[in-house]
């Protein structure tokens, strides 16, 4: 039975933080996964959703065929409440957010048919060298 506990502890230390996962996704966009056409189409969809949530601005958007990263800020200079935006967006299936020190909020979300858990497993394997998804 002690072996079972060792594996559990090892699995806990192999957990990929949201920041590490976000960094891995950023690197994917920077090293060739960025797709200008997918980004443009997503931007067109997002403009409709943004029109329904005044006070929130899209600062940056980059997409690949698998996921997108969007940065938002608020017109009032505070951290934007993007929960309204996510609720108004038909294209944001699954994702997560990271609050930036400058008040912006980064949102990472999957493209239709893509799984956040699959991306996370790929990132975990790449960053931590873990070939056994937990």
mmCIF file of N, CA and C in Angstrom:
data_model
loop_
_atom_site.group_PDB
_atom_site.id
_atom_site.type_symbol
_atom_site.label_atom_id
_atom_site.label_comp_id
_atom_site.label_asym_id
_atom_site.label_seq_id
_atom_site.Cartn_x
_atom_site.Cartn_y
_atom_site.Cartn_z
ATOM 1 N N UNK A 1 0.793 -1.224 0.000
ATOM 2 C CA UNK A 1 0.000 0.000 0.000
ATOM 3 C C UNK A 1 0.829 1.280 0.000
ATOM 4 N N UNK A 2 2.015 1.310 0.623
ATOM 5 C CA UNK A 2 2.815 2.544 0.554
ATOM 6 C C UNK A 2 3.128 2.959 -0.884
ATOM 7 N N UNK A 3 3.251 2.007 -1.801
ATOM 8 C CA UNK A 3 3.523 2.343 -3.195
ATOM 9 C C UNK A 3 2.385 3.172 -3.788
ATOM 10 N N UNK A 4 1.162 2.860 -3.429
ATOM 11 C CA UNK A 4 0.010 3.608 -3.929
ATOM 12 C C UNK A 4 0.127 5.059 -3.488
ATOM 13 N N UNK A 5 0.503 5.286 -2.244
ATOM 14 C CA UNK A 5 0.653 6.648 -1.736
ATOM 15 C C UNK A 5 1.762 7.389 -2.472
ATOM 16 N N UNK A 6 2.850 6.701 -2.772
ATOM 17 C CA UNK A 6 3.947 7.332 -3.508
ATOM 18 C C UNK A 6 3.468 7.820 -4.867
ATOM 19 N N UNK A 7 2.702 6.986 -5.558
ATOM 20 C CA UNK A 7 2.203 7.370 -6.874
ATOM 21 C C UNK A 7 1.263 8.564 -6.786
ATOM 22 N N UNK A 8 0.438 8.591 -5.743
ATOM 23 C CA UNK A 8 -0.479 9.708 -5.564
ATOM 24 C C UNK A 8 0.302 10.993 -5.335
ATOM 25 N N UNK A 9 1.315 10.932 -4.487
ATOM 26 C CA UNK A 9 2.128 12.123 -4.228
ATOM 27 C C UNK A 9 2.854 12.554 -5.499
ATOM 28 N N UNK A 10 3.366 11.591 -6.242
ATOM 29 C CA UNK A 10 4.071 11.914 -7.478
ATOM 30 C C UNK A 10 3.118 12.585 -8.468
ATOM 31 N N UNK A 11 1.881 12.098 -8.568
ATOM 32 C CA UNK A 11 0.903 12.685 -9.477
ATOM 33 C C UNK A 11 0.613 14.127 -9.076
ATOM 34 N N UNK A 12 0.547 14.392 -7.787
ATOM 35 C CA UNK A 12 0.275 15.755 -7.327
ATOM 36 C C UNK A 12 1.402 16.699 -7.729
ATOM 37 N N UNK A 13 2.650 16.256 -7.647
ATOM 38 C CA UNK A 13 3.763 17.128 -7.998
ATOM 39 C C UNK A 13 3.856 17.324 -9.506
ATOM 40 N N UNK A 14 3.212 16.456 -10.271
ATOM 41 C CA UNK A 14 3.252 16.558 -11.729
ATOM 42 C C UNK A 14 2.140 17.443 -12.278
ATOM 43 N N UNK A 15 1.369 18.070 -11.402
ATOM 44 C CA UNK A 15 0.261 18.915 -11.856
ATOM 45 C C UNK A 15 0.810 20.170 -12.544
ATOM 46 N N UNK A 16 0.214 20.500 -13.660
ATOM 47 C CA UNK A 16 0.615 21.668 -14.438
ATOM 48 C C UNK A 16 -0.213 22.861 -13.969
ATOM 49 N N UNK A 17 0.440 23.934 -13.561
ATOM 50 C CA UNK A 17 -0.284 25.114 -13.100
ATOM 51 C C UNK A 17 -0.942 25.817 -14.284
ATOM 52 N N UNK A 18 -1.953 26.639 -13.990
ATOM 53 C CA UNK A 18 -2.618 27.402 -15.050
ATOM 54 C C UNK A 18 -1.604 28.314 -15.749
ATOM 55 N N UNK A 19 -0.715 28.943 -14.956
ATOM 56 C CA UNK A 19 0.294 29.825 -15.554
ATOM 57 C C UNK A 19 1.221 29.059 -16.500
ATOM 58 N N UNK A 20 1.655 27.863 -16.073
ATOM 59 C CA UNK A 20 2.524 27.051 -16.932
ATOM 60 C C UNK A 20 1.792 26.609 -18.195
ATOM 61 N N UNK A 21 0.526 26.241 -18.027
ATOM 62 C CA UNK A 21 -0.276 25.831 -19.180
ATOM 63 C C UNK A 21 -0.446 27.014 -20.137
ATOM 64 N N UNK A 22 -0.750 28.185 -19.601
ATOM 65 C CA UNK A 22 -0.880 29.388 -20.426
ATOM 66 C C UNK A 22 0.408 29.707 -21.161
ATOM 67 N N UNK A 23 1.534 29.557 -20.451
ATOM 68 C CA UNK A 23 2.832 29.827 -21.069
ATOM 69 C C UNK A 23 3.079 28.855 -22.228
ATOM 70 N N UNK A 24 2.729 27.598 -22.022
ATOM 71 C CA UNK A 24 2.899 26.586 -23.071
ATOM 72 C C UNK A 24 2.036 26.931 -24.284
ATOM 73 N N UNK A 25 0.791 27.362 -24.032
ATOM 74 C CA UNK A 25 -0.088 27.759 -25.137
ATOM 75 C C UNK A 25 0.472 28.989 -25.859
ATOM 76 N N UNK A 26 1.004 29.957 -25.079
ATOM 77 C CA UNK A 26 1.630 31.139 -25.687
ATOM 78 C C UNK A 26 2.775 30.725 -26.613
ATOM 79 N N UNK A 27 3.604 29.809 -26.118
ATOM 80 C CA UNK A 27 4.743 29.352 -26.923
ATOM 81 C C UNK A 27 4.270 28.655 -28.198
ATOM 82 N N UNK A 28 3.180 27.901 -28.094
ATOM 83 C CA UNK A 28 2.638 27.231 -29.287
ATOM 84 C C UNK A 28 2.250 28.248 -30.347
ATOM 85 N N UNK A 29 1.609 29.351 -29.916
ATOM 86 C CA UNK A 29 1.227 30.399 -30.863
ATOM 87 C C UNK A 29 2.461 31.082 -31.443
ATOM 88 N N UNK A 30 3.466 31.300 -30.597
ATOM 89 C CA UNK A 30 4.679 31.996 -31.036
ATOM 90 C C UNK A 30 5.551 31.153 -31.966
ATOM 91 N N UNK A 31 5.427 29.836 -31.868
ATOM 92 C CA UNK A 31 6.324 28.964 -32.643
ATOM 93 C C UNK A 31 5.630 28.262 -33.804
ATOM 94 N N UNK A 32 4.582 28.893 -34.337
ATOM 95 C CA UNK A 32 4.056 28.358 -35.585
ATOM 96 C C UNK A 32 2.613 27.940 -35.611
ATOM 97 N N UNK A 33 1.931 27.859 -34.471
ATOM 98 C CA UNK A 33 0.537 27.434 -34.518
ATOM 99 C C UNK A 33 -0.417 28.581 -34.824
ATOM 100 N N UNK A 34 0.073 29.830 -34.777
ATOM 101 C CA UNK A 34 -0.775 30.986 -35.053
ATOM 102 C C UNK A 34 -1.356 30.881 -36.452
ATOM 103 N N UNK A 35 -2.658 31.109 -36.570
ATOM 104 C CA UNK A 35 -3.345 31.014 -37.865
ATOM 105 C C UNK A 35 -4.128 32.309 -38.095
ATOM 106 N N UNK A 36 -3.680 33.087 -39.037
ATOM 107 C CA UNK A 36 -4.267 34.405 -39.311
ATOM 108 C C UNK A 36 -5.738 34.299 -39.715
ATOM 109 N N UNK A 37 -6.088 33.321 -40.547
ATOM 110 C CA UNK A 37 -7.476 33.184 -41.010
ATOM 111 C C UNK A 37 -8.414 32.793 -39.864
ATOM 112 N N UNK A 38 -7.990 31.850 -39.049
ATOM 113 C CA UNK A 38 -8.802 31.427 -37.904
ATOM 114 C C UNK A 38 -8.966 32.597 -36.931
ATOM 115 N N UNK A 39 -7.900 33.362 -36.728
ATOM 116 C CA UNK A 39 -7.963 34.526 -35.840
ATOM 117 C C UNK A 39 -8.967 35.554 -36.379
ATOM 118 N N UNK A 40 -8.934 35.810 -37.665
ATOM 119 C CA UNK A 40 -9.855 36.787 -38.269
ATOM 120 C C UNK A 40 -11.311 36.331 -38.106
ATOM 121 N N UNK A 41 -11.580 35.047 -38.367
ATOM 122 C CA UNK A 41 -12.947 34.530 -38.226
ATOM 123 C C UNK A 41 -13.418 34.616 -36.774
ATOM 124 N N UNK A 42 -12.546 34.268 -35.842
ATOM 125 C CA UNK A 42 -12.900 34.333 -34.425
ATOM 126 C C UNK A 42 -13.145 35.778 -34.006
ATOM 127 N N UNK A 43 -12.339 36.691 -34.533
ATOM 128 C CA UNK A 43 -12.513 38.117 -34.231
ATOM 129 C C UNK A 43 -13.893 38.587 -34.680
ATOM 130 N N UNK A 44 -14.318 38.156 -35.867
ATOM 131 C CA UNK A 44 -15.636 38.545 -36.368
ATOM 132 C C UNK A 44 -16.737 38.036 -35.436
ATOM 133 N N UNK A 45 -16.613 36.807 -34.970
ATOM 134 C CA UNK A 45 -17.591 36.251 -34.031
ATOM 135 C C UNK A 45 -17.555 37.012 -32.702
ATOM 136 N N UNK A 46 -16.365 37.350 -32.263
ATOM 137 C CA UNK A 46 -16.188 37.988 -30.966
ATOM 138 C C UNK A 46 -16.751 39.410 -30.958
ATOM 139 N N UNK A 47 -16.672 40.098 -32.084
ATOM 140 C CA UNK A 47 -17.179 41.476 -32.145
ATOM 141 C C UNK A 47 -18.656 41.538 -31.788
ATOM 142 N N UNK A 48 -19.423 40.551 -32.210
ATOM 143 C CA UNK A 48 -20.845 40.495 -31.864
ATOM 144 C C UNK A 48 -21.024 40.347 -30.363
ATOM 145 N N UNK A 49 -20.264 39.454 -29.753
ATOM 146 C CA UNK A 49 -20.360 39.241 -28.310
ATOM 147 C C UNK A 49 -19.904 40.470 -27.538
ATOM 148 N N UNK A 50 -18.826 41.105 -28.004
ATOM 149 C CA UNK A 50 -18.313 42.293 -27.315
ATOM 150 C C UNK A 50 -19.316 43.440 -27.366
ATOM 151 N N UNK A 51 -20.076 43.529 -28.442
ATOM 152 C CA UNK A 51 -21.070 44.594 -28.565
ATOM 153 C C UNK A 51 -22.140 44.461 -27.477
ATOM 154 N N UNK A 52 -22.370 43.240 -26.999
ATOM 155 C CA UNK A 52 -23.377 42.993 -25.964
ATOM 156 C C UNK A 52 -22.849 43.269 -24.560
ATOM 157 N N UNK A 53 -21.549 43.473 -24.419
ATOM 158 C CA UNK A 53 -20.940 43.692 -23.104
ATOM 159 C C UNK A 53 -20.128 44.984 -23.147
ATOM 160 N N UNK A 54 -20.791 46.132 -22.990
ATOM 161 C CA UNK A 54 -20.071 47.404 -23.063
ATOM 162 C C UNK A 54 -19.061 47.552 -21.920
ATOM 163 N N UNK A 55 -17.984 48.272 -22.215
ATOM 164 C CA UNK A 55 -16.979 48.531 -21.191
ATOM 165 C C UNK A 55 -15.812 47.567 -21.201
ATOM 166 N N UNK A 56 -15.916 46.501 -21.993
ATOM 167 C CA UNK A 56 -14.820 45.533 -22.097
ATOM 168 C C UNK A 56 -14.237 45.622 -23.500
ATOM 169 N N UNK A 57 -12.922 45.762 -23.569
ATOM 170 C CA UNK A 57 -12.230 45.870 -24.855
ATOM 171 C C UNK A 57 -11.362 44.646 -25.098
ATOM 172 N N UNK A 58 -11.314 44.232 -26.342
ATOM 173 C CA UNK A 58 -10.403 43.172 -26.752
ATOM 174 C C UNK A 58 -9.062 43.821 -27.058
ATOM 175 N N UNK A 59 -8.041 43.490 -26.280
ATOM 176 C CA UNK A 59 -6.722 44.086 -26.469
ATOM 177 C C UNK A 59 -5.890 43.285 -27.460
ATOM 178 N N UNK A 60 -6.112 41.973 -27.512
ATOM 179 C CA UNK A 60 -5.303 41.118 -28.384
ATOM 180 C C UNK A 60 -6.035 39.807 -28.588
ATOM 181 N N UNK A 61 -5.881 39.223 -29.761
ATOM 182 C CA UNK A 61 -6.460 37.907 -30.054
ATOM 183 C C UNK A 61 -5.522 37.171 -30.989
ATOM 184 N N UNK A 62 -5.197 35.942 -30.619
ATOM 185 C CA UNK A 62 -4.424 35.060 -31.487
ATOM 186 C C UNK A 62 -5.026 33.671 -31.392
ATOM 187 N N UNK A 63 -5.192 33.038 -32.543
ATOM 188 C CA UNK A 63 -5.795 31.703 -32.580
ATOM 189 C C UNK A 63 -4.947 30.744 -33.401
ATOM 190 N N UNK A 64 -5.091 29.486 -33.056
ATOM 191 C CA UNK A 64 -4.579 28.403 -33.887
ATOM 192 C C UNK A 64 -5.801 27.580 -34.272
ATOM 193 N N UNK A 65 -5.587 26.493 -34.938
ATOM 194 C CA UNK A 65 -6.702 25.622 -35.273
ATOM 195 C C UNK A 65 -7.262 24.906 -34.060
ATOM 196 N N UNK A 66 -6.525 24.956 -32.938
ATOM 197 C CA UNK A 66 -6.940 24.216 -31.743
ATOM 198 C C UNK A 66 -7.441 25.096 -30.609
ATOM 199 N N UNK A 67 -6.914 26.315 -30.493
ATOM 200 C CA UNK A 67 -7.312 27.173 -29.376
ATOM 201 C C UNK A 67 -7.040 28.630 -29.716
ATOM 202 N N UNK A 68 -7.581 29.517 -28.871
ATOM 203 C CA UNK A 68 -7.346 30.953 -29.009
ATOM 204 C C UNK A 68 -6.901 31.525 -27.666
ATOM 205 N N UNK A 69 -6.185 32.641 -27.765
ATOM 206 C CA UNK A 69 -5.835 33.433 -26.583
ATOM 207 C C UNK A 69 -6.333 34.845 -26.838
ATOM 208 N N UNK A 70 -7.152 35.334 -25.937
ATOM 209 C CA UNK A 70 -7.663 36.698 -26.042
ATOM 210 C C UNK A 70 -7.288 37.451 -24.775
ATOM 211 N N UNK A 71 -6.897 38.708 -24.930
ATOM 212 C CA UNK A 71 -6.632 39.568 -23.778
ATOM 213 C C UNK A 71 -7.676 40.667 -23.762
ATOM 214 N N UNK A 72 -8.268 40.885 -22.596
ATOM 215 C CA UNK A 72 -9.307 41.900 -22.435
ATOM 216 C C UNK A 72 -8.896 42.902 -21.378
ATOM 217 N N UNK A 73 -9.323 44.140 -21.578
ATOM 218 C CA UNK A 73 -9.199 45.126 -20.512
ATOM 219 C C UNK A 73 -10.505 45.902 -20.436
ATOM 220 N N UNK A 74 -10.675 46.621 -19.330
ATOM 221 C CA UNK A 74 -11.914 47.363 -19.113
ATOM 222 C C UNK A 74 -11.669 48.847 -19.357
ATOM 223 N N UNK A 75 -12.677 49.516 -19.867
ATOM 224 C CA UNK A 75 -12.562 50.949 -20.137
ATOM 225 C C UNK A 75 -12.322 51.753 -18.865
ATOM 226 N N UNK A 76 -12.794 51.234 -17.713
ATOM 227 C CA UNK A 76 -12.634 51.958 -16.455
ATOM 228 C C UNK A 76 -11.265 51.719 -15.803
ATOM 229 N N UNK A 77 -10.398 50.938 -16.454
ATOM 230 C CA UNK A 77 -9.055 50.703 -15.945
ATOM 231 C C UNK A 77 -8.959 49.589 -14.919
ATOM 232 N N UNK A 78 -10.095 49.072 -14.481
ATOM 233 C CA UNK A 78 -10.089 47.962 -13.534
ATOM 234 C C UNK A 78 -10.007 46.648 -14.295
ATOM 235 N N UNK A 79 -9.881 45.568 -13.554
ATOM 236 C CA UNK A 79 -9.871 44.249 -14.185
ATOM 237 C C UNK A 79 -11.274 43.963 -14.729
ATOM 238 N N UNK A 80 -11.386 43.596 -15.995
ATOM 239 C CA UNK A 80 -12.710 43.397 -16.586
ATOM 240 C C UNK A 80 -13.430 42.172 -16.030
ATOM 241 N N UNK A 81 -14.735 42.264 -15.917
ATOM 242 C CA UNK A 81 -15.554 41.130 -15.521
ATOM 243 C C UNK A 81 -15.949 40.389 -16.797
ATOM 244 N N UNK A 82 -15.173 39.387 -17.135
ATOM 245 C CA UNK A 82 -15.402 38.726 -18.422
ATOM 246 C C UNK A 82 -16.437 37.617 -18.338
ATOM 247 N N UNK A 83 -16.974 37.351 -17.143
ATOM 248 C CA UNK A 83 -17.986 36.296 -17.033
ATOM 249 C C UNK A 83 -19.190 36.622 -17.912
ATOM 250 N N UNK A 84 -19.530 37.915 -18.018
ATOM 251 C CA UNK A 84 -20.637 38.318 -18.898
ATOM 252 C C UNK A 84 -20.291 38.003 -20.348
ATOM 253 N N UNK A 85 -19.062 38.240 -20.721
ATOM 254 C CA UNK A 85 -18.629 38.000 -22.090
ATOM 255 C C UNK A 85 -18.662 36.512 -22.413
ATOM 256 N N UNK A 86 -18.177 35.697 -21.496
ATOM 257 C CA UNK A 86 -18.152 34.255 -21.743
ATOM 258 C C UNK A 86 -19.576 33.737 -21.877
ATOM 259 N N UNK A 87 -20.490 34.252 -21.070
ATOM 260 C CA UNK A 87 -21.887 33.847 -21.169
ATOM 261 C C UNK A 87 -22.525 34.273 -22.480
ATOM 262 N N UNK A 88 -22.034 35.367 -23.062
ATOM 263 C CA UNK A 88 -22.611 35.889 -24.303
ATOM 264 C C UNK A 88 -21.931 35.319 -25.543
ATOM 265 N N UNK A 89 -20.924 34.505 -25.353
ATOM 266 C CA UNK A 89 -20.124 34.013 -26.484
ATOM 267 C C UNK A 89 -20.474 32.576 -26.816
ATOM 268 N N UNK A 90 -20.961 32.392 -28.014
ATOM 269 C CA UNK A 90 -21.294 31.033 -28.440
ATOM 270 C C UNK A 90 -20.039 30.252 -28.803
ATOM 271 N N UNK A 91 -18.933 30.977 -29.059
ATOM 272 C CA UNK A 91 -17.730 30.299 -29.560
ATOM 273 C C UNK A 91 -16.768 29.904 -28.447
ATOM 274 N N UNK A 92 -16.992 30.356 -27.223
ATOM 275 C CA UNK A 92 -16.104 29.956 -26.125
ATOM 276 C C UNK A 92 -16.712 28.727 -25.467
ATOM 277 N N UNK A 93 -16.179 27.565 -25.808
ATOM 278 C CA UNK A 93 -16.675 26.307 -25.245
ATOM 279 C C UNK A 93 -16.064 26.076 -23.877
ATOM 280 N N UNK A 94 -14.820 25.694 -23.876
ATOM 281 C CA UNK A 94 -14.140 25.457 -22.604
ATOM 282 C C UNK A 94 -12.877 26.304 -22.603
ATOM 283 N N UNK A 95 -12.517 26.777 -21.442
ATOM 284 C CA UNK A 95 -11.342 27.622 -21.352
ATOM 285 C C UNK A 95 -11.010 27.958 -19.916
ATOM 286 N N UNK A 96 -10.028 28.824 -19.759
ATOM 287 C CA UNK A 96 -9.654 29.294 -18.436
ATOM 288 C C UNK A 96 -9.081 30.688 -18.571
ATOM 289 N N UNK A 97 -9.003 31.382 -17.451
ATOM 290 C CA UNK A 97 -8.529 32.762 -17.462
ATOM 291 C C UNK A 97 -7.301 32.910 -16.576
ATOM 292 N N UNK A 98 -6.493 33.889 -16.920
ATOM 293 C CA UNK A 98 -5.352 34.281 -16.090
ATOM 294 C C UNK A 98 -5.416 35.799 -15.944
ATOM 295 N N UNK A 99 -5.437 36.263 -14.702
ATOM 296 C CA UNK A 99 -5.422 37.699 -14.437
ATOM 297 C C UNK A 99 -3.989 38.194 -14.518
ATOM 298 N N UNK A 100 -3.768 39.222 -15.323
ATOM 299 C CA UNK A 100 -2.431 39.785 -15.478
ATOM 300 C C UNK A 100 -2.224 40.918 -14.477
ATOM 301 N N UNK A 101 -0.975 41.181 -14.098
ATOM 302 C CA UNK A 101 -0.691 42.247 -13.132
ATOM 303 C C UNK A 101 -1.159 43.634 -13.596
ATOM 304 N N UNK A 102 -1.233 43.862 -14.904
ATOM 305 C CA UNK A 102 -1.628 45.172 -15.429
ATOM 306 C C UNK A 102 -3.145 45.371 -15.472
ATOM 307 N N UNK A 103 -3.901 44.401 -14.935
ATOM 308 C CA UNK A 103 -5.359 44.524 -14.911
ATOM 309 C C UNK A 103 -6.054 43.819 -16.060
ATOM 310 N N UNK A 104 -5.305 43.444 -17.081
ATOM 311 C CA UNK A 104 -5.906 42.702 -18.186
ATOM 312 C C UNK A 104 -6.226 41.281 -17.737
ATOM 313 N N UNK A 105 -7.122 40.668 -18.472
ATOM 314 C CA UNK A 105 -7.454 39.258 -18.244
ATOM 315 C C UNK A 105 -7.203 38.523 -19.553
ATOM 316 N N UNK A 106 -6.411 37.456 -19.465
ATOM 317 C CA UNK A 106 -6.181 36.597 -20.630
ATOM 318 C C UNK A 106 -7.161 35.434 -20.555
ATOM 319 N N UNK A 107 -7.792 35.141 -21.668
ATOM 320 C CA UNK A 107 -8.709 34.010 -21.755
ATOM 321 C C UNK A 107 -8.168 33.060 -22.814
ATOM 322 N N UNK A 108 -7.991 31.829 -22.418
ATOM 323 C CA UNK A 108 -7.594 30.772 -23.351
ATOM 324 C C UNK A 108 -8.821 29.896 -23.545
ATOM 325 N N UNK A 109 -9.219 29.665 -24.789
ATOM 326 C CA UNK A 109 -10.386 28.827 -25.027
ATOM 327 C C UNK A 109 -10.159 27.960 -26.255
ATOM 328 N N UNK A 110 -10.817 26.820 -26.250
ATOM 329 C CA UNK A 110 -10.613 25.842 -27.323
ATOM 330 C C UNK A 110 -11.482 26.178 -28.528
ATOM 331 N N UNK A 111 -11.026 25.710 -29.659
ATOM 332 C CA UNK A 111 -11.811 25.800 -30.889
ATOM 333 C C UNK A 111 -12.857 24.683 -30.861
ATOM 334 N N UNK A 112 -13.950 24.808 -31.614
ATOM 335 C CA UNK A 112 -14.960 23.745 -31.657
ATOM 336 C C UNK A 112 -14.320 22.400 -31.984
ATOM 337 N N UNK A 113 -14.733 21.393 -31.246
ATOM 338 C CA UNK A 113 -14.227 20.043 -31.472
ATOM 339 C C UNK A 113 -12.908 19.748 -30.773
ATOM 340 N N UNK A 114 -12.326 20.744 -30.118
ATOM 341 C CA UNK A 114 -11.065 20.545 -29.401
ATOM 342 C C UNK A 114 -11.345 20.405 -27.903
ATOM 343 N N UNK A 115 -10.474 19.728 -27.219
ATOM 344 C CA UNK A 115 -10.652 19.485 -25.793
ATOM 345 C C UNK A 115 -9.555 20.178 -24.995
ATOM 346 N N UNK A 116 -9.959 20.935 -23.988
ATOM 347 C CA UNK A 116 -8.989 21.588 -23.117
ATOM 348 C C UNK A 116 -8.154 20.546 -22.378
ATOM 349 N N UNK A 117 -8.790 19.442 -22.001
ATOM 350 C CA UNK A 117 -8.033 18.412 -21.275
ATOM 351 C C UNK A 117 -6.984 17.749 -22.168
ATOM 352 N N UNK A 118 -7.285 17.599 -23.473
ATOM 353 C CA UNK A 118 -6.280 17.053 -24.391
ATOM 354 C C UNK A 118 -5.089 18.005 -24.512
ATOM 355 N N UNK A 119 -5.376 19.295 -24.648
ATOM 356 C CA UNK A 119 -4.294 20.285 -24.724
ATOM 357 C C UNK A 119 -3.481 20.287 -23.435
ATOM 358 N N UNK A 120 -4.186 20.203 -22.302
ATOM 359 C CA UNK A 120 -3.498 20.210 -21.012
ATOM 360 C C UNK A 120 -2.587 18.979 -20.879
ATOM 361 N N UNK A 121 -3.075 17.828 -21.337
ATOM 362 C CA UNK A 121 -2.253 16.601 -21.291
ATOM 363 C C UNK A 121 -1.011 16.751 -22.159
ATOM 364 N N UNK A 122 -1.192 17.323 -23.338
ATOM 365 C CA UNK A 122 -0.056 17.549 -24.236
ATOM 366 C C UNK A 122 0.950 18.510 -23.602
ATOM 367 N N UNK A 123 0.437 19.552 -22.969
ATOM 368 C CA UNK A 123 1.313 20.524 -22.304
ATOM 369 C C UNK A 123 2.042 19.875 -21.131
ATOM 370 N N UNK A 124 1.314 19.080 -20.347
ATOM 371 C CA UNK A 124 1.923 18.415 -19.190
ATOM 372 C C UNK A 124 3.065 17.514 -19.646
ATOM 373 N N UNK A 125 2.818 16.765 -20.719
ATOM 374 C CA UNK A 125 3.849 15.871 -21.262
ATOM 375 C C UNK A 125 5.064 16.667 -21.732
ATOM 376 N N UNK A 126 4.805 17.778 -22.410
ATOM 377 C CA UNK A 126 5.882 18.607 -22.950
ATOM 378 C C UNK A 126 6.681 19.300 -21.847
ATOM 379 N N UNK A 127 5.974 19.886 -20.884
ATOM 380 C CA UNK A 127 6.632 20.677 -19.845
ATOM 381 C C UNK A 127 7.229 19.798 -18.757
ATOM 382 N N UNK A 128 6.471 18.786 -18.330
ATOM 383 C CA UNK A 128 6.907 17.989 -17.179
ATOM 384 C C UNK A 128 7.482 16.628 -17.568
ATOM 385 N N UNK A 129 7.382 16.291 -18.840
ATOM 386 C CA UNK A 129 7.882 14.991 -19.265
ATOM 387 C C UNK A 129 7.038 13.855 -18.745
ATOM 388 N N UNK A 130 5.776 14.145 -18.428
ATOM 389 C CA UNK A 130 4.858 13.149 -17.869
ATOM 390 C C UNK A 130 4.090 12.504 -19.005
ATOM 391 N N UNK A 131 4.324 11.222 -19.235
ATOM 392 C CA UNK A 131 3.648 10.531 -20.339
ATOM 393 C C UNK A 131 2.411 9.784 -19.854
ATOM 394 N N UNK A 132 2.111 9.866 -18.540
ATOM 395 C CA UNK A 132 0.941 9.195 -17.988
ATOM 396 C C UNK A 132 -0.063 10.253 -17.538
ATOM 397 N N UNK A 133 -1.117 10.503 -18.345
ATOM 398 C CA UNK A 133 -2.100 11.504 -17.915
ATOM 399 C C UNK A 133 -2.757 11.092 -16.621
ATOM 400 N N UNK A 134 -2.963 12.020 -15.735
ATOM 401 C CA UNK A 134 -3.566 11.670 -14.441
ATOM 402 C C UNK A 134 -5.063 11.846 -14.467
#
